[in-house]
Coordinates of N, CA, C and O in Angstrom, one line a residue:
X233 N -25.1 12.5 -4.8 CA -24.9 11.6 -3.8 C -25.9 11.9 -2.6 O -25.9 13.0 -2.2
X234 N -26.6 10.9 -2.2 CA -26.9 11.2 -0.9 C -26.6 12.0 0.5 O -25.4 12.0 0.9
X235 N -27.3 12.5 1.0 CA -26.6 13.2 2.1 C -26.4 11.7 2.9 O -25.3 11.9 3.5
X236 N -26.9 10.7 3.3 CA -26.2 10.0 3.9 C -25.2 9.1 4.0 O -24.7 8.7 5.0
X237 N -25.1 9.0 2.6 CA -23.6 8.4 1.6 C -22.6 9.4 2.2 O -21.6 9.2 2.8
X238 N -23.1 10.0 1.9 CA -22.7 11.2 2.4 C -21.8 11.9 3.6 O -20.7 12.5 3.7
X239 N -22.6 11.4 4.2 CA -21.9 11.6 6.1 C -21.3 10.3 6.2 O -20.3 10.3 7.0
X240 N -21.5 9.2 5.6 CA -20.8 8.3 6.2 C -19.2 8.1 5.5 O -18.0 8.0 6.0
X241 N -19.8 8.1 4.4 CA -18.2 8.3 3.5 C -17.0 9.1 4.2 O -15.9 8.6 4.5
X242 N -17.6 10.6 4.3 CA -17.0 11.6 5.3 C -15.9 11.4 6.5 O -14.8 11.8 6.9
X243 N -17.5 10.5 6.9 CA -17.3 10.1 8.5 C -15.4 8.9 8.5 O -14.4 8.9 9.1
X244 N -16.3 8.2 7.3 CA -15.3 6.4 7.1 C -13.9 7.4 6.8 O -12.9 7.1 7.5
X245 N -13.8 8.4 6.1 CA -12.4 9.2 5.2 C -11.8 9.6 6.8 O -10.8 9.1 7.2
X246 N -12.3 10.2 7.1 CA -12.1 10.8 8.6 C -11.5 9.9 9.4 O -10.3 10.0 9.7
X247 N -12.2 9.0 9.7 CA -11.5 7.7 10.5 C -10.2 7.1 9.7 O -9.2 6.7 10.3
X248 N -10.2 7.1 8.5 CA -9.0 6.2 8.3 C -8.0 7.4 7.8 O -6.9 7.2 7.3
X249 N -8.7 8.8 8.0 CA -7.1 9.8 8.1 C -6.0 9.6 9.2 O -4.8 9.4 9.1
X250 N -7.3 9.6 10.6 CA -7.0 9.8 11.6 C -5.8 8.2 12.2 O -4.8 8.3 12.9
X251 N -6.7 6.8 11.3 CA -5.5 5.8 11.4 C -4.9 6.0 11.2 O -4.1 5.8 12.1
X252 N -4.3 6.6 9.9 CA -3.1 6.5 9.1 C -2.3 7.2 10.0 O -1.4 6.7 10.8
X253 N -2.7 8.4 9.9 CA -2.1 9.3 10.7 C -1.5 9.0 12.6 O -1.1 9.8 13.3
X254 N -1.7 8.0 12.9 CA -1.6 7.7 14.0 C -0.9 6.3 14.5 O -0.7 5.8 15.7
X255 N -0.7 5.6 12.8 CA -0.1 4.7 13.1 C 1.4 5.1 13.2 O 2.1 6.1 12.8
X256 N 1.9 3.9 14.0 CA 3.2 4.3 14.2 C 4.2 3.5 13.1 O 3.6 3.0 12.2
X257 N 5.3 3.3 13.1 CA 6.0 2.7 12.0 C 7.4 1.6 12.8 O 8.0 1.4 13.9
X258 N 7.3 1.1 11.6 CA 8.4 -0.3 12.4 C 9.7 -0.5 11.2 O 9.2 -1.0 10.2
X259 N 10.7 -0.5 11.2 CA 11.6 -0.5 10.0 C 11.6 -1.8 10.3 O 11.8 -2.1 11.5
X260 N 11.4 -3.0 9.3 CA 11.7 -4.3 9.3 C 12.8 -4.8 8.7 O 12.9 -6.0 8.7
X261 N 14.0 -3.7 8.1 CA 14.8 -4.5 7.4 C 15.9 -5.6 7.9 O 16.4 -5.3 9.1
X262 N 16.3 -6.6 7.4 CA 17.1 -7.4 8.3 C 18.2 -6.5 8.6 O 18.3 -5.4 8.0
X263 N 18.8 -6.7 9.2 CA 20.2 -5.9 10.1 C 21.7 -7.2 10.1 O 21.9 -8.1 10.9
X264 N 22.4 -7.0 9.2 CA 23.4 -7.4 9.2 C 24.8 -7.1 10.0 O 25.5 -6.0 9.8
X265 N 25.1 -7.8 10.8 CA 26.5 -7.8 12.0 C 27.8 -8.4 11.2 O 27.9 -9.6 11.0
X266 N 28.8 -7.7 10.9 CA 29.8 -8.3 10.5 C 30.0 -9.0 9.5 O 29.1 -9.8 9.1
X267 N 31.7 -9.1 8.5 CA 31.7 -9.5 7.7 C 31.3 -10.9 7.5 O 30.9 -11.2 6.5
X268 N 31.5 -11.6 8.4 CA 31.2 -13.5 8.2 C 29.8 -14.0 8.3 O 29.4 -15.1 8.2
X269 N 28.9 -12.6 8.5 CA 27.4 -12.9 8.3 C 26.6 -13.7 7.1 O 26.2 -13.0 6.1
X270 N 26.4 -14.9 6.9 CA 25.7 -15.2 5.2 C 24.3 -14.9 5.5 O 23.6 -15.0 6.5
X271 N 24.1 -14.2 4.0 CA 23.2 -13.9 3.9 C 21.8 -14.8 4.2 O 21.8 -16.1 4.1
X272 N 20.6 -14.0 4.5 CA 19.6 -15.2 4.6 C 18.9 -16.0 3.3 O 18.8 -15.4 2.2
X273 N 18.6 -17.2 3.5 CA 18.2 -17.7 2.6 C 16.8 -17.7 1.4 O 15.7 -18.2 1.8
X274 N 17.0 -17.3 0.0 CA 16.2 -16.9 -0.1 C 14.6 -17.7 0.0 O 14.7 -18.9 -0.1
X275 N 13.4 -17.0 0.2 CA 12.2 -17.4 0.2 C 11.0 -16.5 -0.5 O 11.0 -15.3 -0.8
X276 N 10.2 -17.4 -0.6 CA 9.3 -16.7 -1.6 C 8.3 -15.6 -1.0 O 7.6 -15.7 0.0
X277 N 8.5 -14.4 -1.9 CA 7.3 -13.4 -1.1 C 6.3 -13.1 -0.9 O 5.6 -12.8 -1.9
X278 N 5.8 -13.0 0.3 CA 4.1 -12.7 0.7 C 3.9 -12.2 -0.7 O 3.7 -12.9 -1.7
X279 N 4.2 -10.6 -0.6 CA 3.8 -9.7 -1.8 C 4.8 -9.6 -2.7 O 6.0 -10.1 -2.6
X280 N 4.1 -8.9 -4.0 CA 4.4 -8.8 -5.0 C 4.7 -7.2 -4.9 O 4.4 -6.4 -4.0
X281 N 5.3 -6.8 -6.3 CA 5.4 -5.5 -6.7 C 4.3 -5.4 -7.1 O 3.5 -6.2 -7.6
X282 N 4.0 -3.9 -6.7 CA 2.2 -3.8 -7.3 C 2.7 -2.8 -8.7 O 1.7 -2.4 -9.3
X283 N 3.6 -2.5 -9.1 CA 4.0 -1.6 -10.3 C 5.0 -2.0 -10.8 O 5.7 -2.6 -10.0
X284 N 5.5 -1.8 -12.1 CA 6.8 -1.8 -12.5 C 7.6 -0.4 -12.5 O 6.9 0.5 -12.0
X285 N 8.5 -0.1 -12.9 CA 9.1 1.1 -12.5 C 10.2 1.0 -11.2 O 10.2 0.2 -10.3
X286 N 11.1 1.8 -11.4 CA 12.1 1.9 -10.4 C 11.6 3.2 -8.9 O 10.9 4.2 -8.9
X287 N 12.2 2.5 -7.7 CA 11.7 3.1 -6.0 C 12.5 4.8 -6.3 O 13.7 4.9 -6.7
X288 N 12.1 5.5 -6.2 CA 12.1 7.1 -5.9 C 12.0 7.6 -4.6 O 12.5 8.7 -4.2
X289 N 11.5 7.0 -4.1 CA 11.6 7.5 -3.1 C 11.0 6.2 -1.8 O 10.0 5.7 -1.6
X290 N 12.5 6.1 -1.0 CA 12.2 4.5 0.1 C 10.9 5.1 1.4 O 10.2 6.0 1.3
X291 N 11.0 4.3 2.2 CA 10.2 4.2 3.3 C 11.7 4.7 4.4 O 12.8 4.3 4.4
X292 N 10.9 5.8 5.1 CA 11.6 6.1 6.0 C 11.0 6.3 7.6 O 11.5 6.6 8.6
X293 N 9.7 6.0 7.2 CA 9.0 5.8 8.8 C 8.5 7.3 9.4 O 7.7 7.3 10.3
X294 N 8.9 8.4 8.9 CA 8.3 9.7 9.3 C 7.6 10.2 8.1 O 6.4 10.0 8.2
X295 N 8.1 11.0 7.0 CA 7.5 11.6 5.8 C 7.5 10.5 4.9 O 7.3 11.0 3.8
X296 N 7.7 9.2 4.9 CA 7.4 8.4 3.8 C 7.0 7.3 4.6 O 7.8 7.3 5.5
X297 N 6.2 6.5 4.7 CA 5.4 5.8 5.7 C 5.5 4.4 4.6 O 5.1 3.3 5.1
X298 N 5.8 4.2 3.4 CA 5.6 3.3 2.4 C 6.6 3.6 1.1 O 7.2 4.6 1.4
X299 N 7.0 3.3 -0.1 CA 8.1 3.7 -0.9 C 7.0 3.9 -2.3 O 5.9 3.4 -2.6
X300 N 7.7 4.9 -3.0 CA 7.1 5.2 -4.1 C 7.5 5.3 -5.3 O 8.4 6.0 -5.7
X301 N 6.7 4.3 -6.2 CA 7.4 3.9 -7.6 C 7.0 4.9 -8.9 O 5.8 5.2 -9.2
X302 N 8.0 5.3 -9.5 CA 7.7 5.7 -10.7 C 7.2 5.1 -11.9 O 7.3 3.9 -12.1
X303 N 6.4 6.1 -12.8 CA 5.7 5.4 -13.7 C 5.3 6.4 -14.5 O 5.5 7.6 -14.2
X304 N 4.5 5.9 -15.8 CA 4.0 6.7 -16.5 C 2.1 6.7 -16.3 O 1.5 5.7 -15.8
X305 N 1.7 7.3 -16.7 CA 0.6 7.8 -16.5 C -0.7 6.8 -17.1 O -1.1 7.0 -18.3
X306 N -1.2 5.8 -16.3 CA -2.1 4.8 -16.8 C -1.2 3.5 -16.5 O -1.7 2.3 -16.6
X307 N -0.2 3.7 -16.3 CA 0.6 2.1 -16.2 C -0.1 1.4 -15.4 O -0.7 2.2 -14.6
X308 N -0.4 0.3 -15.2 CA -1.3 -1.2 -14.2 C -0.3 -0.9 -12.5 O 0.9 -0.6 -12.3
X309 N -1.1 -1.0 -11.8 CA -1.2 -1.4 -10.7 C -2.1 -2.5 -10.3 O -3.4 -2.5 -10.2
X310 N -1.1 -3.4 -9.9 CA -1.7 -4.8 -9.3 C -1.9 -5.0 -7.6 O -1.2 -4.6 -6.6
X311 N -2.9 -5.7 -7.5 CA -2.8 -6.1 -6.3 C -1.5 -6.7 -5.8 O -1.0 -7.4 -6.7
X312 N -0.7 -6.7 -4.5 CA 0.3 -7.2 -4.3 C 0.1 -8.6 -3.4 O 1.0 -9.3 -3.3
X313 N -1.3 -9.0 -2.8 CA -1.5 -10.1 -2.4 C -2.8 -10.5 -2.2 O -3.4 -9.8 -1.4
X314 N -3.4 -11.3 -2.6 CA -4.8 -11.8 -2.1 C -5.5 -11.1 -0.9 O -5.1 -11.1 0.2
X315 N -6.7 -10.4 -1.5 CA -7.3 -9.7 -0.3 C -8.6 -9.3 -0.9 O -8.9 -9.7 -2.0
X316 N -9.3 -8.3 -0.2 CA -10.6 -7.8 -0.4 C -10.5 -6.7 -0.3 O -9.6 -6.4 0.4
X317 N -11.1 -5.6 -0.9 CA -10.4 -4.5 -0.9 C -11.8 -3.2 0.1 O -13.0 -3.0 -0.2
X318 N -11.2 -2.8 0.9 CA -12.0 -1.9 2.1 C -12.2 -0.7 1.9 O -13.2 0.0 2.4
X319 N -11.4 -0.3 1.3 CA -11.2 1.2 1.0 C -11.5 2.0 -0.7 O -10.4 1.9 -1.2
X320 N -12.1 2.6 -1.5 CA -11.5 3.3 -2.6 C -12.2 4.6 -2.4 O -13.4 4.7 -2.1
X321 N -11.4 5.5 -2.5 CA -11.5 7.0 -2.6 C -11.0 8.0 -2.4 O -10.3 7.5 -1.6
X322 N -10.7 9.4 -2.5 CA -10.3 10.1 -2.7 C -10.0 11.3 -1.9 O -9.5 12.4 -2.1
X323 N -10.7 10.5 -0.5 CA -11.1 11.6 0.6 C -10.2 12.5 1.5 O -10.5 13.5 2.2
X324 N -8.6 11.6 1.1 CA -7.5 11.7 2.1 C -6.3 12.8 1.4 O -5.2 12.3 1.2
X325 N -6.5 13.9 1.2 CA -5.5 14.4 0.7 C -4.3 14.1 0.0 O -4.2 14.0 -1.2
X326 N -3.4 13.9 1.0 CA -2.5 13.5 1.0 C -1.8 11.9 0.3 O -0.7 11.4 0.2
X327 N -3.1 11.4 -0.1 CA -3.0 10.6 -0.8 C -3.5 9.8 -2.1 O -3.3 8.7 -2.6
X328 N -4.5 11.2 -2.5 CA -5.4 11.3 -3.6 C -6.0 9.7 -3.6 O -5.9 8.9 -2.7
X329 N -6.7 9.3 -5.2 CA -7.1 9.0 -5.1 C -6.4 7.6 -4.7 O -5.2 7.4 -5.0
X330 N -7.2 6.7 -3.9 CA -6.5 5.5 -3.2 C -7.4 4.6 -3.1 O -8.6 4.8 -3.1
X331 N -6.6 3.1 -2.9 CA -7.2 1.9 -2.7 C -6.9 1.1 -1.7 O -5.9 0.5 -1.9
X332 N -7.6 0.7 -0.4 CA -6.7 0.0 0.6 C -7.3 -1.7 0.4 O -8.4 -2.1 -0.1
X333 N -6.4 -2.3 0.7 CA -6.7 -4.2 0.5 C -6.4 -4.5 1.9 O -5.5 -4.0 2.6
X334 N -7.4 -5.7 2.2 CA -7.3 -5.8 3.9 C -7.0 -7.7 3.2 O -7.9 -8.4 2.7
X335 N -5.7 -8.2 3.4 CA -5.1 -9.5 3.3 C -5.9 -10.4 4.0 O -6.7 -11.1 3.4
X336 N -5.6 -10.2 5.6 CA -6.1 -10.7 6.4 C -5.9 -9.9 7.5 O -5.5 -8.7 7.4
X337 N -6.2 -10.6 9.0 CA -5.7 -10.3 10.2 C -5.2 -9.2 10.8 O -5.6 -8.4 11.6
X338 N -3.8 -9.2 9.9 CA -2.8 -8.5 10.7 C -2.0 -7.9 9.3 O -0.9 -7.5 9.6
X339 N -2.3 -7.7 7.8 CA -1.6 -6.8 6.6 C -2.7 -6.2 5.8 O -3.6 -6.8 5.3
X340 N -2.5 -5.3 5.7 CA -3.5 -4.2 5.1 C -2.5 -3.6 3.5 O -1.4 -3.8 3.8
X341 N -2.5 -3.2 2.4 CA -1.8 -2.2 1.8 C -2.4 -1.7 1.0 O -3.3 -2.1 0.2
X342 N -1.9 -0.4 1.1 CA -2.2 1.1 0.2 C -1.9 1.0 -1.0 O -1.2 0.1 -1.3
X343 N -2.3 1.6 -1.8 CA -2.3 1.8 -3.6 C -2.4 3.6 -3.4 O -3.3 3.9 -2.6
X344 N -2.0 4.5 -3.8 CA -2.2 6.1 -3.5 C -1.8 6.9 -4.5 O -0.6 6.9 -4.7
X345 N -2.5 7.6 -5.2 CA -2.2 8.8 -6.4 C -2.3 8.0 -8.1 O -1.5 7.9 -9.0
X346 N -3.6 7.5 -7.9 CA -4.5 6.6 -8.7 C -4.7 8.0 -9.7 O -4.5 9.1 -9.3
X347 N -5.1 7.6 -11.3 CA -5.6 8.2 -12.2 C -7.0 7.4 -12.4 O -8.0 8.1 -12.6
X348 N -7.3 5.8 -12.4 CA -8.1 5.3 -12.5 C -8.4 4.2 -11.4 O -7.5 3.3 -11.6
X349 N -8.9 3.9 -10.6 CA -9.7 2.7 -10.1 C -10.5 1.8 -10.7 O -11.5 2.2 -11.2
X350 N -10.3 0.5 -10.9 CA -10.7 -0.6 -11.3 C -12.0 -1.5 -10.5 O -13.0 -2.1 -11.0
X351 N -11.4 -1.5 -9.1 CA -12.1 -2.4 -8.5 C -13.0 -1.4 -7.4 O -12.8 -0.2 -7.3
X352 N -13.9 -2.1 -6.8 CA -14.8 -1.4 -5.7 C -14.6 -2.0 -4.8 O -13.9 -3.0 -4.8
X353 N -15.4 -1.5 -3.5 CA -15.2 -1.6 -2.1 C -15.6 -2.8 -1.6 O -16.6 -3.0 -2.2
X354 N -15.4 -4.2 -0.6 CA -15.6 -5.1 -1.1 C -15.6 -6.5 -1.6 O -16.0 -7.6 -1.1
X355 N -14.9 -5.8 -2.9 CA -14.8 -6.7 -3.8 C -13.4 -7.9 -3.4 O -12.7 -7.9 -2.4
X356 N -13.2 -8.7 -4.3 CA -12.1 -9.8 -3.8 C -11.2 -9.8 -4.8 O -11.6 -9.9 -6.0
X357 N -9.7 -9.6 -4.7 CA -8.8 -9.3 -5.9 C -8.0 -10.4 -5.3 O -8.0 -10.8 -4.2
X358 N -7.1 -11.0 -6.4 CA -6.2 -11.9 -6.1 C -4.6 -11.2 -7.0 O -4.4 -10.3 -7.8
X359 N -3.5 -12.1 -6.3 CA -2.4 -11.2 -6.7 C -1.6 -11.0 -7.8 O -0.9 -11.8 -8.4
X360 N -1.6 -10.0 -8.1 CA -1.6 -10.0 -9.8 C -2.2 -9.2 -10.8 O -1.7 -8.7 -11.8
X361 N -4.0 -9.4 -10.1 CA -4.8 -8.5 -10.9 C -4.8 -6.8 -10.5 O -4.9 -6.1 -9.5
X362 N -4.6 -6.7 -12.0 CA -5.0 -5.0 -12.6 C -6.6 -4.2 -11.2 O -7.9 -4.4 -11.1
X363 N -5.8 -3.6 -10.4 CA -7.0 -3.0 -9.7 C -6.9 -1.1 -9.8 O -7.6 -0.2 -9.5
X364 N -5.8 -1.2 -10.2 CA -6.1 0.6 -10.5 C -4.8 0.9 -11.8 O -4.1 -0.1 -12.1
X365 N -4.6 2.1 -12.3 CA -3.9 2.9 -13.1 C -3.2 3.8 -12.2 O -3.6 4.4 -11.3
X366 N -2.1 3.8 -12.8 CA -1.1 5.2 -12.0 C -1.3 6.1 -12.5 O -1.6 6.2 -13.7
X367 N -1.1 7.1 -11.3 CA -1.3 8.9 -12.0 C -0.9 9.6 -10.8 O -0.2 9.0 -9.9
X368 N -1.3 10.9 -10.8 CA -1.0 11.4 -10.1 C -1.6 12.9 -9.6 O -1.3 14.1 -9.8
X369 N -2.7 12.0 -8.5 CA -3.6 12.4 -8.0 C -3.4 13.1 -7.1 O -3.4 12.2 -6.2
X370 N -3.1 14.7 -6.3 CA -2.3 15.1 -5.4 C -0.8 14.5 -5.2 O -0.5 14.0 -4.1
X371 N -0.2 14.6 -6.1 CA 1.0 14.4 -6.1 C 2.1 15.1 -7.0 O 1.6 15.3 -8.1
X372 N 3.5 15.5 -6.9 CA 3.8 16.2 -7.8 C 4.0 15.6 -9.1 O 3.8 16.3 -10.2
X373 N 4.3 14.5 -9.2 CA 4.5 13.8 -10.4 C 3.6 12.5 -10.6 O 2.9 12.1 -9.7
X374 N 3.5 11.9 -11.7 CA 2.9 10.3 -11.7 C 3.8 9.7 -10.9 O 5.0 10.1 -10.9
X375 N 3.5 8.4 -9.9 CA 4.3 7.6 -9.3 C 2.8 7.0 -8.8 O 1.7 7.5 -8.8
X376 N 3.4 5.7 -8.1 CA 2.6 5.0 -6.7 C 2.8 5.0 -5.9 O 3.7 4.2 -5.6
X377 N 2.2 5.7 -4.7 CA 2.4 5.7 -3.1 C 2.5 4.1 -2.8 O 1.4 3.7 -3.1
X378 N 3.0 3.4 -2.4 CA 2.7 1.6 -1.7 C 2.7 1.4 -0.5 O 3.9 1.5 -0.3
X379 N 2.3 1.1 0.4 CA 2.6 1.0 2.1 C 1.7 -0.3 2.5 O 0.5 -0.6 2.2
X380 N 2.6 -0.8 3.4 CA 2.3 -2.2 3.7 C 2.0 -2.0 5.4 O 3.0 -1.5 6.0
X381 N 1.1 -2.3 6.0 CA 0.6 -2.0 7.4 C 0.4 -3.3 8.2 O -0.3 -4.2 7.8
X382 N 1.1 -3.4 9.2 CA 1.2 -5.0 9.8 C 0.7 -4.9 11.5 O 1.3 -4.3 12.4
X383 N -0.1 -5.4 11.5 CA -0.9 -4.5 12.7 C -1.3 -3.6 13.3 O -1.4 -3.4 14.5
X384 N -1.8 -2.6 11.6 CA -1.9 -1.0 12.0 C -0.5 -0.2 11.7 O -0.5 1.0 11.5
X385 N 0.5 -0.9 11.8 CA 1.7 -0.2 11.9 C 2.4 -0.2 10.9 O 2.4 -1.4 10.4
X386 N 3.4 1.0 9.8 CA 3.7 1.0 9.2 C 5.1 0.5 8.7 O 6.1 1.0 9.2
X387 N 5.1 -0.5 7.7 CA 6.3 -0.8 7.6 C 7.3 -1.0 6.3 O 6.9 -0.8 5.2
X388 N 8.3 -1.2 6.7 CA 9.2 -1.2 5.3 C 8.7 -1.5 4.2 O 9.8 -1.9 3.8
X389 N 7.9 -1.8 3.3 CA 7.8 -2.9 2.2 C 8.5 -3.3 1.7 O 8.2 -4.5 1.5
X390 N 9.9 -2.7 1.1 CA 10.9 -3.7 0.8 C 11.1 -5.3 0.9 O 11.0 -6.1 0.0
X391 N 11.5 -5.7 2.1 CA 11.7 -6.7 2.6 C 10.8 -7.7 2.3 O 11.2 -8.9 1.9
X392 N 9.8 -7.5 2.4 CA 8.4 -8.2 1.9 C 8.1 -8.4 0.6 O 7.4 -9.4 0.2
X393 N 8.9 -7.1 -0.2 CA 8.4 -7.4 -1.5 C 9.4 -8.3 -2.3 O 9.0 -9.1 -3.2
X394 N 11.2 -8.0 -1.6 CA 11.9 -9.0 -1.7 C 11.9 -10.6 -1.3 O 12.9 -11.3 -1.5
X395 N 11.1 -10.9 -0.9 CA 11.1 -12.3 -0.1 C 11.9 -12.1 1.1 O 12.2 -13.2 1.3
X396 N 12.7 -11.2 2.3 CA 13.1 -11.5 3.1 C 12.3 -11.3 3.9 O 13.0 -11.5 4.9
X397 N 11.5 -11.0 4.2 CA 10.2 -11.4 5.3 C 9.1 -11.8 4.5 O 8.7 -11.4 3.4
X398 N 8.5 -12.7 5.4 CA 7.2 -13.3 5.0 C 6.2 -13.3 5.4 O 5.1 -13.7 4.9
X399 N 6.5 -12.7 7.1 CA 5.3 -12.8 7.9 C 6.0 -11.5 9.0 O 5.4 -11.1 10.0

């Protein structure tokens, strides 16, 4: 690799430690008051599940910033919504190898503890498509890190992934 690939890569890993690390977190789940509450009505969701597999572990806004799905080793991970993807590599410890997708504007999301990468930096994925393999890349087990960022800030994914928020 170049030494200037090099320093920048570094440099880029560095900066988006330091985001991550600094974003703050927002629990979006709806909040239900009393028995006579009906439920909200269902709507279709921004995202998708980016894995199959059942949640192991939820989003709790301090040590889990995003929820993490079990899997076996090579299973598909898909993109969860139309985007371009800004990020792939390996630079961030804590989240081995990884893929970030920038939607638009204001939703960004994580892919983290990759065995393989599919897509590059970039590039344009639509939702649905195969952009990495699960494993488990600094992590104790296979699973997928997923974290959904809504103005820098970290938030539930659930809700999103269920159709109760859409925006």
């Amino acid at each position: 690799m170049h030494l200037q690939t090099f320093v920048f890569r570094s440099a880029a890993a560095a900066l988006m430690a330091a985001s991550l690390a600094a974003c703050t977190t927002v629990d979006l789940t709806p909040q239900r008051t009393g028995p006579g509450v009906a439920p909200p009505a269902q709507r279709q969701a921004l995202f998708i599940r980016p894995a199959g597999g059942s949640v192991i572990s939820r989003f709790d806004g301090v040590s889990n910033k995003g929820i993490d799905i079990a899997g076996n080793l090579g299973d598909a991970v898909v993109a969860s919504a139309d985007g371009r993807v800004v990020y792939v590599g390996g630079e961030l410890p804590a989240y081995g190898n990884m893929v970030i997708v920038k939607h638009n504007e204001t939703y960004l999301t994580a892919y983290a503890h990759l065995s393989a990468i599919l897509v590059k930096e970039n590039a344009v994925v639509r939702q649905g498509e195969k952009i990495a393999e699960m494993g488990k890349s600094n992590a104790d087990r296979v699973k997928l890190r997923f974290e959904i960022r809504k103005n820098g800030n970290a938030v539930n994914p659930e809700p999103y992934l269920n159709g109760l928020l859409q925006q």
